[in-house]
PDB file of C-alpha atoms and ligand atoms in Angstrom:
ATOM      1  CA  UNK V   1       7.335 -50.806 -12.828  1.00  0.00           C
ATOM      2  CA  UNK V   2       7.144 -47.766 -15.111  1.00  0.00           C
ATOM      3  CA  UNK V   3      10.135 -45.520 -15.675  1.00  0.00           C
ATOM      4  CA  UNK V   4       9.470 -41.821 -15.632  1.00  0.00           C
ATOM      5  CA  UNK V   5      11.669 -39.150 -17.190  1.00  0.00           C
ATOM      6  CA  UNK V   6      11.416 -35.425 -16.716  1.00  0.00           C
ATOM      7  CA  UNK V   7      13.545 -32.322 -16.375  1.00  0.00           C
ATOM      8  CA  UNK V   8      14.028 -31.135 -12.798  1.00  0.00           C
ATOM      9  CA  UNK V   9      15.716 -27.766 -12.301  1.00  0.00           C
ATOM     10  CA  UNK V  10      17.102 -27.960 -15.821  1.00  0.00           C
ATOM     11  CA  UNK V  11      18.577 -31.454 -15.490  1.00  0.00           C
ATOM     12  CA  UNK V  12      17.197 -34.564 -17.178  1.00  0.00           C
ATOM     13  CA  UNK V  13      16.303 -37.205 -14.620  1.00  0.00           C
ATOM     14  CA  UNK V  14      14.598 -40.551 -14.716  1.00  0.00           C
ATOM     15  CA  UNK V  15      13.696 -43.296 -12.311  1.00  0.00           C
ATOM     16  CA  UNK V  16      11.559 -46.336 -11.716  1.00  0.00           C
ATOM     17  CA  UNK V  17       8.297 -45.544  -9.989  1.00  0.00           C
ATOM     18  CA  UNK V  18       5.040 -47.237  -9.182  1.00  0.00           C
ATOM     19  CA  UNK V  19       1.995 -46.161 -11.099  1.00  0.00           C
ATOM     20  CA  UNK V  20       0.781 -44.407  -7.943  1.00  0.00           C
ATOM     21  CA  UNK V  21       4.052 -42.735  -6.906  1.00  0.00           C
ATOM     22  CA  UNK V  22       3.400 -39.086  -6.153  1.00  0.00           C
ATOM     23  CA  UNK V  23       5.566 -36.413  -7.711  1.00  0.00           C
ATOM     24  CA  UNK V  24       6.648 -35.258  -4.254  1.00  0.00           C
ATOM     25  CA  UNK V  25       7.835 -38.764  -3.370  1.00  0.00           C
ATOM     26  CA  UNK V  26       9.726 -39.033  -6.641  1.00  0.00           C
ATOM     27  CA  UNK V  27      11.454 -35.724  -5.865  1.00  0.00           C
ATOM     28  CA  UNK V  28      12.218 -36.490  -2.237  1.00  0.00           C
ATOM     29  CA  UNK V  29      12.860 -40.219  -2.216  1.00  0.00           C
ATOM     30  CA  UNK V  30      14.098 -41.078  -5.681  1.00  0.00           C
ATOM     31  CA  UNK V  31      16.000 -37.862  -6.385  1.00  0.00           C
ATOM     32  CA  UNK V  32      16.861 -36.999  -2.758  1.00  0.00           C
ATOM     33  CA  UNK V  33      15.616 -33.437  -3.190  1.00  0.00           C
ATOM     34  CA  UNK V  34      14.087 -32.814   0.202  1.00  0.00           C
ATOM     35  CA  UNK V  35      13.481 -29.079  -0.155  1.00  0.00           C
ATOM     36  CA  UNK V  36       9.914 -29.824  -1.195  1.00  0.00           C
ATOM     37  CA  UNK V  37       7.973 -30.691   1.960  1.00  0.00           C
ATOM     38  CA  UNK V  38       4.925 -32.776   2.800  1.00  0.00           C
ATOM     39  CA  UNK V  39       2.689 -31.191   5.397  1.00  0.00           C
ATOM     40  CA  UNK V  40      -0.607 -32.944   4.824  1.00  0.00           C
ATOM     41  CA  UNK V  41      -0.710 -34.876   1.536  1.00  0.00           C
ATOM     42  CA  UNK V  42      -4.390 -34.074   1.242  1.00  0.00           C
ATOM     43  CA  UNK V  43      -3.846 -31.032  -0.964  1.00  0.00           C
ATOM     44  CA  UNK V  44      -4.461 -28.473   1.752  1.00  0.00           C
ATOM     45  CA  UNK V  45      -1.223 -27.073   3.148  1.00  0.00           C
ATOM     46  CA  UNK V  46       0.843 -26.125   0.084  1.00  0.00           C
ATOM     47  CA  UNK V  47       4.168 -27.185   1.620  1.00  0.00           C
ATOM     48  CA  UNK V  48       4.698 -29.342  -1.470  1.00  0.00           C
ATOM     49  CA  UNK V  49       4.245 -26.647  -4.136  1.00  0.00           C
ATOM     50  CA  UNK V  50       6.626 -26.882  -7.087  1.00  0.00           C
ATOM     51  CA  UNK V  51       6.331 -25.533 -10.618  1.00  0.00           C
ATOM     52  CA  UNK V  52       5.337 -27.870 -13.432  1.00  0.00           C
ATOM     53  CA  UNK V  53       5.771 -26.298 -16.854  1.00  0.00           C
ATOM     54  CA  UNK V  54       6.179 -22.959 -15.091  1.00  0.00           C
ATOM     55  CA  UNK V  55       2.973 -23.109 -13.071  1.00  0.00           C
ATOM     56  CA  UNK V  56       2.500 -23.802  -9.378  1.00  0.00           C
ATOM     57  CA  UNK V  57       1.349 -27.329  -8.625  1.00  0.00           C
ATOM     58  CA  UNK V  58       0.875 -29.286  -5.429  1.00  0.00           C
ATOM     59  CA  UNK V  59       3.253 -32.168  -5.899  1.00  0.00           C
ATOM     60  CA  UNK V  60       1.360 -34.308  -3.370  1.00  0.00           C
ATOM     61  CA  UNK V  61      -1.633 -34.450  -5.671  1.00  0.00           C
ATOM     62  CA  UNK V  62       0.139 -35.201  -8.917  1.00  0.00           C
ATOM     63  CA  UNK V  63       1.476 -38.561  -9.966  1.00  0.00           C
ATOM     64  CA  UNK V  64       5.071 -38.792 -11.096  1.00  0.00           C
ATOM     65  CA  UNK V  65       3.930 -40.536 -14.280  1.00  0.00           C
ATOM     66  CA  UNK V  66       1.695 -37.568 -15.076  1.00  0.00           C
ATOM     67  CA  UNK V  67       4.856 -35.471 -15.294  1.00  0.00           C
ATOM     68  CA  UNK V  68       6.504 -37.616 -17.959  1.00  0.00           C
ATOM     69  CA  UNK V  69       8.496 -35.233 -20.182  1.00  0.00           C
ATOM     70  CA  UNK V  70       7.575 -32.178 -18.094  1.00  0.00           C
ATOM     71  CA  UNK V  71       9.829 -29.406 -16.824  1.00  0.00           C
ATOM     72  CA  UNK V  72       9.671 -29.256 -13.033  1.00  0.00           C
ATOM     73  CA  UNK V  73      11.224 -26.581 -10.840  1.00  0.00           C
ATOM     74  CA  UNK V  74      11.675 -27.070  -7.116  1.00  0.00           C
ATOM     75  CA  UNK V  75      12.907 -24.724  -4.407  1.00  0.00           C
ATOM     76  CA  UNK V  76      16.418 -26.089  -5.024  1.00  0.00           C
ATOM     77  CA  UNK V  77      16.271 -24.717  -8.563  1.00  0.00           C
ATOM     78  CA  UNK V  78      15.412 -21.104  -7.763  1.00  0.00           C
ATOM     79  CA  UNK V  79      18.803 -19.759  -6.754  1.00  0.00           C
ATOM     80  CA  UNK V  80      21.193 -18.952  -9.541  1.00  0.00           C
ATOM     81  CA  UNK V  81      24.795 -19.809  -8.797  1.00  0.00           C
ATOM     82  CA  UNK V  82      25.417 -18.366  -5.357  1.00  0.00           C
ATOM     83  CA  UNK V  83      22.613 -15.826  -5.644  1.00  0.00           C
ATOM     84  CA  UNK V  84      19.265 -16.379  -4.014  1.00  0.00           C
ATOM     85  CA  UNK V  85      16.156 -15.746  -6.107  1.00  0.00           C
ATOM     86  CA  UNK V  86      14.627 -12.315  -5.293  1.00  0.00           C
ATOM     87  CA  UNK V  87      11.665 -14.054  -3.639  1.00  0.00           C
ATOM     88  CA  UNK V  88      14.043 -16.025  -1.392  1.00  0.00           C
ATOM     89  CA  UNK V  89      15.901 -12.804  -0.521  1.00  0.00           C
ATOM     90  CA  UNK V  90      12.598 -11.126   0.299  1.00  0.00           C
ATOM     91  CA  UNK V  91      11.587 -13.894   2.707  1.00  0.00           C
ATOM     92  CA  UNK V  92      14.933 -13.551   4.440  1.00  0.00           C
ATOM     93  CA  UNK V  93      14.841  -9.754   4.558  1.00  0.00           C
ATOM     94  CA  UNK V  94      11.223  -9.559   5.770  1.00  0.00           C
ATOM     95  CA  UNK V  95      11.486 -12.369   8.307  1.00  0.00           C
ATOM     96  CA  UNK V  96       8.851 -14.312   6.373  1.00  0.00           C
ATOM     97  CA  UNK V  97       9.483 -17.584   8.175  1.00  0.00           C
ATOM     98  CA  UNK V  98       9.909 -19.132  11.560  1.00  0.00           C
ATOM     99  CA  UNK V  99      10.303 -22.936  11.465  1.00  0.00           C
ATOM    100  CA  UNK V 100      10.589 -22.822   7.687  1.00  0.00           C
ATOM    101  CA  UNK V 101       8.474 -25.885   7.032  1.00  0.00           C
ATOM    102  CA  UNK V 102       5.963 -24.060   4.847  1.00  0.00           C
ATOM    103  CA  UNK V 103       8.581 -21.793   3.304  1.00  0.00           C
ATOM    104  CA  UNK V 104       9.526 -23.708   0.137  1.00  0.00           C
ATOM    105  CA  UNK V 105       5.875 -23.935  -0.856  1.00  0.00           C
ATOM    106  CA  UNK V 106       5.234 -20.300   0.074  1.00  0.00           C
ATOM    107  CA  UNK V 107       8.163 -19.135  -2.033  1.00  0.00           C
ATOM    108  CA  UNK V 108       7.195 -21.277  -5.035  1.00  0.00           C
ATOM    109  CA  UNK V 109       3.608 -20.020  -4.728  1.00  0.00           C
ATOM    110  CA  UNK V 110       4.858 -16.441  -4.419  1.00  0.00           C
ATOM    111  CA  UNK V 111       6.946 -16.691  -7.584  1.00  0.00           C
ATOM    112  CA  UNK V 112       3.990 -18.177  -9.446  1.00  0.00           C
ATOM    113  CA  UNK V 113       1.750 -15.396  -8.129  1.00  0.00           C
ATOM    114  CA  UNK V 114       4.136 -12.695  -9.360  1.00  0.00           C
ATOM    115  CA  UNK V 115       4.390 -14.446 -12.732  1.00  0.00           C
ATOM    116  CA  UNK V 116       0.599 -14.538 -13.077  1.00  0.00           C
ATOM    117  CA  UNK V 117      -0.562 -11.343 -11.392  1.00  0.00           C
ATOM    118  CA  UNK V 118       2.366  -8.990 -11.895  1.00  0.00           C
ATOM    119  CA  UNK V 119       4.907  -7.336  -9.690  1.00  0.00           C
ATOM    120  CA  UNK V 120       2.733  -4.816  -7.862  1.00  0.00           C
ATOM    121  CA  UNK V 121       0.770  -7.050  -5.549  1.00  0.00           C
ATOM    122  CA  UNK V 122      -1.533  -5.632  -2.896  1.00  0.00           C
ATOM    123  CA  UNK V 123      -2.144  -7.288   0.447  1.00  0.00           C
ATOM    124  CA  UNK V 124      -5.661  -8.528  -0.373  1.00  0.00           C
ATOM    125  CA  UNK V 125      -4.499 -10.187  -3.570  1.00  0.00           C
ATOM    126  CA  UNK V 126      -1.644 -11.932  -1.798  1.00  0.00           C
ATOM    127  CA  UNK V 127      -3.825 -13.108   1.090  1.00  0.00           C
ATOM    128  CA  UNK V 128      -6.497 -14.432  -1.288  1.00  0.00           C
ATOM    129  CA  UNK V 129      -3.959 -16.185  -3.465  1.00  0.00           C
ATOM    130  CA  UNK V 130      -2.284 -17.799  -0.455  1.00  0.00           C
ATOM    131  CA  UNK V 131      -5.505 -19.624   0.284  1.00  0.00           C
ATOM    132  CA  UNK V 132      -3.855 -22.945  -0.513  1.00  0.00           C
ATOM    133  CA  UNK V 133      -0.732 -22.398   1.590  1.00  0.00           C
ATOM    134  CA  UNK V 134      -0.888 -22.877   5.336  1.00  0.00           C
ATOM    135  CA  UNK V 135       1.681 -21.635   7.843  1.00  0.00           C
ATOM    136  CA  UNK V 136       1.436 -22.790  11.438  1.00  0.00           C
ATOM    137  CA  UNK V 137       3.976 -20.334  12.862  1.00  0.00           C
ATOM    138  CA  UNK V 138       4.096 -16.853  11.473  1.00  0.00           C
ATOM    139  CA  UNK V 139       0.599 -15.351  11.431  1.00  0.00           C
ATOM    140  CA  UNK V 140       1.190 -14.623   7.729  1.00  0.00           C
ATOM    141  CA  UNK V 141       1.925 -10.921   8.143  1.00  0.00           C
ATOM    142  CA  UNK V 142       5.590 -11.139   7.216  1.00  0.00           C
ATOM    143  CA  UNK V 143       4.926 -13.738   4.529  1.00  0.00           C
ATOM    144  CA  UNK V 144       2.565 -11.288   2.829  1.00  0.00           C
ATOM    145  CA  UNK V 145       5.153  -8.529   3.131  1.00  0.00           C
ATOM    146  CA  UNK V 146       7.840 -10.828   1.774  1.00  0.00           C
ATOM    147  CA  UNK V 147       5.796 -11.838  -1.259  1.00  0.00           C
ATOM    148  CA  UNK V 148       4.987  -8.199  -2.067  1.00  0.00           C
ATOM    149  CA  UNK V 149       8.663  -7.294  -1.799  1.00  0.00           C
ATOM    150  CA  UNK V 150       9.807 -10.363  -3.700  1.00  0.00           C
ATOM    151  CA  UNK V 151       7.374  -9.727  -6.538  1.00  0.00           C
ATOM    152  CA  UNK V 152       8.540  -6.121  -6.781  1.00  0.00           C
ATOM    153  CA  UNK V 153      12.176  -7.233  -6.825  1.00  0.00           C
ATOM    154  CA  UNK V 154      11.449  -9.747  -9.609  1.00  0.00           C
ATOM    155  CA  UNK V 155      10.577  -6.753 -11.803  1.00  0.00           C
ATOM    156  CA  UNK V 156      14.116  -5.366 -11.594  1.00  0.00           C
TER     157      UNK V 156
HETATM  158  S1  FES Y 201       1.567 -31.816   1.305  1.00  0.00           S
HETATM  159 FE1  FES Y 201       0.688 -31.149  -0.549  1.00  0.00          FE
HETATM  160  S2  FES Y 201      -0.810 -29.740   0.016  1.00  0.00           S
HETATM  161 FE2  FES Y 201      -0.008 -30.452   1.923  1.00  0.00          FE
HETATM  162  S1  FES Y 202       7.205 -20.918   9.197  1.00  0.00           S
HETATM  163 FE1  FES Y 202       6.603 -22.671  10.337  1.00  0.00          FE
HETATM  164  S2  FES Y 202       4.943 -23.474   9.205  1.00  0.00           S
HETATM  165 FE2  FES Y 202       5.356 -21.595   8.266  1.00  0.00          FE
END
């Protein structure tokens, strides 16, 4: 059984995995970090989005062993001390969630989007970029508003 080591939310972690253990299962089952969700595990819903080396990645389609030595950030790593990340605040303030199942992936995708495309995001850009994130509750309107507001707040 291979051992995999990586940095998750700034902490060095390691664990025994199978060669085919998915990153999301390593996070949830080995590390007990259940903020990252599994909605489909066929790379469609985006509930499992984390950042690997600072870029959004679907953790259901990446093997844990592929992340050997990598820096991974999950939803649990976004807040700083007692302060929510601006994107988390924006989801709360704009009512960008209902059941919350998609929310960790939406927020991680939103942060990645702001990092890549800047802090002034228009609605079309956000809707196009959210192609890989599915929400079954909200109708997306408030998620789009939240990501625009969160990206703007990340600029401050
Ligand atoms: S669980 Fe990864 S995309 Fe749905
Ligand atoms: S808030 Fe329920 S799936 Fe998005």
